[in-house]
Amino acid sequence: MLVTVETNPSESGRPEAVFVSWLLWQPRGADLQTEALKELCKLARYADRNPDIARLRSLFATLAGRGKLH
């Protein structure tokens, strides 16, 4: 496995970095579609408050097979 370290710590909070980190921490054999749906539920109440969270929800929605969320 390739591990990278962000040289700029503020970059580690980007939606894409959070999503990739989440993916890497999923156990082998996990149903990623189901797990992504769980994350969508957790993030649902925050979607309109922050564009980064909206982007993160969009990434999870794509993985869950829900396409883009508005």
Short mmCIF file of N, CA and C in Angstrom, two decimals:
data_model
loop_
_atom_site.label_atom_id
_atom_site.label_comp_id
_atom_site.label_asym_id
_atom_site.label_seq_id
_atom_site.Cartn_x
_atom_site.Cartn_y
_atom_site.Cartn_z
N MET A 1 0.84 -1.17 0.00
CA MET A 1 0.00 0.00 0.00
C MET A 1 0.89 1.24 0.00
N LEU A 2 0.47 2.22 -0.77
CA LEU A 2 1.18 3.48 -0.85
C LEU A 2 0.58 4.45 0.16
N VAL A 3 1.39 5.01 0.98
CA VAL A 3 0.94 6.00 1.97
C VAL A 3 1.60 7.32 1.66
N THR A 4 0.81 8.37 1.62
CA THR A 4 1.38 9.69 1.40
C THR A 4 1.11 10.56 2.61
N VAL A 5 1.98 11.51 2.80
CA VAL A 5 1.84 12.46 3.90
C VAL A 5 1.69 13.84 3.30
N GLU A 6 0.64 14.54 3.71
CA GLU A 6 0.43 15.89 3.21
C GLU A 6 1.52 16.82 3.75
N THR A 7 2.14 17.57 2.88
CA THR A 7 3.15 18.52 3.32
C THR A 7 2.51 19.76 3.92
N ASN A 8 1.28 20.02 3.53
CA ASN A 8 0.53 21.14 4.07
C ASN A 8 -0.65 20.56 4.86
N PRO A 9 -0.60 20.58 6.18
CA PRO A 9 -1.65 19.96 6.98
C PRO A 9 -3.05 20.45 6.67
N SER A 10 -3.18 21.69 6.25
CA SER A 10 -4.51 22.20 5.95
C SER A 10 -5.13 21.48 4.75
N GLU A 11 -4.32 20.90 3.90
CA GLU A 11 -4.81 20.18 2.73
C GLU A 11 -5.46 18.85 3.10
N SER A 12 -5.16 18.32 4.26
CA SER A 12 -5.68 17.00 4.62
C SER A 12 -7.18 17.03 4.90
N GLY A 13 -7.78 18.20 5.03
CA GLY A 13 -9.20 18.30 5.29
C GLY A 13 -10.04 18.45 4.04
N ARG A 14 -9.42 18.44 2.87
CA ARG A 14 -10.17 18.53 1.63
C ARG A 14 -11.11 17.35 1.51
N PRO A 15 -12.28 17.54 0.91
CA PRO A 15 -13.24 16.44 0.78
C PRO A 15 -12.66 15.19 0.14
N GLU A 16 -11.85 15.38 -0.88
CA GLU A 16 -11.26 14.22 -1.55
C GLU A 16 -10.31 13.45 -0.64
N ALA A 17 -9.53 14.20 0.17
CA ALA A 17 -8.60 13.56 1.10
C ALA A 17 -9.36 12.80 2.18
N VAL A 18 -10.43 13.39 2.67
CA VAL A 18 -11.26 12.72 3.68
C VAL A 18 -11.87 11.46 3.09
N PHE A 19 -12.36 11.54 1.87
CA PHE A 19 -12.99 10.39 1.21
C PHE A 19 -11.98 9.25 1.00
N VAL A 20 -10.81 9.58 0.51
CA VAL A 20 -9.79 8.55 0.29
C VAL A 20 -9.36 7.93 1.61
N SER A 21 -9.20 8.74 2.62
CA SER A 21 -8.86 8.22 3.95
C SER A 21 -9.94 7.25 4.44
N TRP A 22 -11.18 7.63 4.28
CA TRP A 22 -12.30 6.76 4.68
C TRP A 22 -12.21 5.43 3.91
N LEU A 23 -11.98 5.51 2.61
CA LEU A 23 -11.88 4.29 1.80
C LEU A 23 -10.76 3.37 2.31
N LEU A 24 -9.62 3.95 2.62
CA LEU A 24 -8.47 3.16 3.06
C LEU A 24 -8.71 2.49 4.41
N TRP A 25 -9.58 3.05 5.23
CA TRP A 25 -9.85 2.48 6.55
C TRP A 25 -10.99 1.47 6.57
N GLN A 26 -11.60 1.24 5.41
CA GLN A 26 -12.67 0.23 5.37
C GLN A 26 -12.05 -1.16 5.43
N PRO A 27 -12.68 -2.05 6.20
CA PRO A 27 -12.14 -3.41 6.30
C PRO A 27 -12.25 -4.15 4.97
N ARG A 28 -11.34 -5.06 4.76
CA ARG A 28 -11.35 -5.88 3.55
C ARG A 28 -12.69 -6.60 3.46
N GLY A 29 -13.28 -6.56 2.30
CA GLY A 29 -14.55 -7.24 2.07
C GLY A 29 -15.77 -6.42 2.47
N ALA A 30 -15.57 -5.20 2.93
CA ALA A 30 -16.70 -4.36 3.33
C ALA A 30 -17.57 -4.04 2.12
N ASP A 31 -18.85 -3.92 2.34
CA ASP A 31 -19.78 -3.50 1.30
C ASP A 31 -19.71 -1.98 1.23
N LEU A 32 -18.88 -1.48 0.33
CA LEU A 32 -18.62 -0.04 0.26
C LEU A 32 -19.87 0.75 -0.09
N GLN A 33 -20.74 0.20 -0.89
CA GLN A 33 -21.97 0.89 -1.24
C GLN A 33 -22.83 1.11 0.01
N THR A 34 -22.98 0.09 0.82
CA THR A 34 -23.76 0.19 2.05
C THR A 34 -23.10 1.15 3.03
N GLU A 35 -21.80 1.04 3.18
CA GLU A 35 -21.08 1.93 4.10
C GLU A 35 -21.16 3.39 3.65
N ALA A 36 -21.12 3.61 2.35
CA ALA A 36 -21.24 4.98 1.83
C ALA A 36 -22.63 5.54 2.13
N LEU A 37 -23.66 4.72 2.03
CA LEU A 37 -25.01 5.17 2.38
C LEU A 37 -25.09 5.59 3.84
N LYS A 38 -24.42 4.85 4.71
CA LYS A 38 -24.39 5.22 6.13
C LYS A 38 -23.75 6.59 6.32
N GLU A 39 -22.67 6.84 5.59
CA GLU A 39 -21.99 8.14 5.69
C GLU A 39 -22.89 9.26 5.16
N LEU A 40 -23.63 8.98 4.10
CA LEU A 40 -24.56 9.98 3.58
C LEU A 40 -25.59 10.38 4.63
N CYS A 41 -26.09 9.40 5.35
CA CYS A 41 -27.05 9.69 6.42
C CYS A 41 -26.42 10.56 7.51
N LYS A 42 -25.19 10.27 7.86
CA LYS A 42 -24.51 11.05 8.89
C LYS A 42 -24.29 12.50 8.46
N LEU A 43 -24.01 12.69 7.18
CA LEU A 43 -23.67 14.02 6.67
C LEU A 43 -24.89 14.82 6.20
N ALA A 44 -26.04 14.19 6.13
CA ALA A 44 -27.22 14.82 5.53
C ALA A 44 -27.57 16.16 6.17
N ARG A 45 -27.50 16.25 7.47
CA ARG A 45 -27.93 17.48 8.14
C ARG A 45 -26.95 18.65 7.96
N TYR A 46 -25.75 18.38 7.46
CA TYR A 46 -24.74 19.42 7.29
C TYR A 46 -24.57 19.89 5.86
N ALA A 47 -25.23 19.28 4.92
CA ALA A 47 -24.97 19.50 3.50
C ALA A 47 -25.09 20.95 3.07
N ASP A 48 -26.07 21.67 3.56
CA ASP A 48 -26.30 23.03 3.10
C ASP A 48 -25.43 24.06 3.81
N ARG A 49 -24.70 23.64 4.82
CA ARG A 49 -23.92 24.58 5.62
C ARG A 49 -22.52 24.83 5.09
N ASN A 50 -22.00 23.89 4.32
CA ASN A 50 -20.59 23.99 3.94
C ASN A 50 -20.38 23.35 2.58
N PRO A 51 -19.75 24.04 1.63
CA PRO A 51 -19.52 23.45 0.31
C PRO A 51 -18.60 22.23 0.34
N ASP A 52 -17.67 22.18 1.28
CA ASP A 52 -16.79 21.01 1.38
C ASP A 52 -17.58 19.77 1.78
N ILE A 53 -18.53 19.95 2.69
CA ILE A 53 -19.35 18.81 3.11
C ILE A 53 -20.26 18.38 1.97
N ALA A 54 -20.78 19.35 1.23
CA ALA A 54 -21.59 19.01 0.06
C ALA A 54 -20.78 18.20 -0.94
N ARG A 55 -19.53 18.58 -1.15
CA ARG A 55 -18.64 17.84 -2.07
C ARG A 55 -18.37 16.43 -1.53
N LEU A 56 -18.13 16.31 -0.23
CA LEU A 56 -17.90 15.00 0.38
C LEU A 56 -19.14 14.13 0.22
N ARG A 57 -20.32 14.70 0.45
CA ARG A 57 -21.56 13.94 0.26
C ARG A 57 -21.70 13.48 -1.18
N SER A 58 -21.30 14.31 -2.13
CA SER A 58 -21.36 13.95 -3.54
C SER A 58 -20.47 12.75 -3.85
N LEU A 59 -19.29 12.72 -3.25
CA LEU A 59 -18.38 11.59 -3.45
C LEU A 59 -18.98 10.31 -2.89
N PHE A 60 -19.55 10.39 -1.68
CA PHE A 60 -20.19 9.21 -1.09
C PHE A 60 -21.42 8.78 -1.91
N ALA A 61 -22.16 9.75 -2.41
CA ALA A 61 -23.35 9.42 -3.21
C ALA A 61 -22.96 8.68 -4.48
N THR A 62 -21.88 9.11 -5.11
CA THR A 62 -21.41 8.42 -6.31
C THR A 62 -21.04 6.98 -5.99
N LEU A 63 -20.32 6.78 -4.90
CA LEU A 63 -19.93 5.42 -4.50
C LEU A 63 -21.15 4.59 -4.16
N ALA A 64 -22.16 5.21 -3.56
CA ALA A 64 -23.37 4.49 -3.16
C ALA A 64 -24.32 4.22 -4.33
N GLY A 65 -23.96 4.76 -5.50
CA GLY A 65 -24.80 4.55 -6.67
C GLY A 65 -25.97 5.51 -6.74
N ARG A 66 -25.88 6.60 -6.01
CA ARG A 66 -26.96 7.58 -5.99
C ARG A 66 -26.70 8.77 -6.91
N GLY A 67 -25.57 8.78 -7.58
CA GLY A 67 -25.24 9.90 -8.44
C GLY A 67 -24.99 11.15 -7.63
N LYS A 68 -25.08 12.29 -8.30
CA LYS A 68 -24.83 13.57 -7.63
C LYS A 68 -26.04 13.97 -6.78
N LEU A 69 -25.76 14.51 -5.61
CA LEU A 69 -26.81 15.06 -4.77
C LEU A 69 -26.84 16.56 -4.93
N HIS A 70 -27.98 17.14 -4.82
CA HIS A 70 -28.09 18.60 -4.92
C HIS A 70 -28.44 19.17 -3.59
#
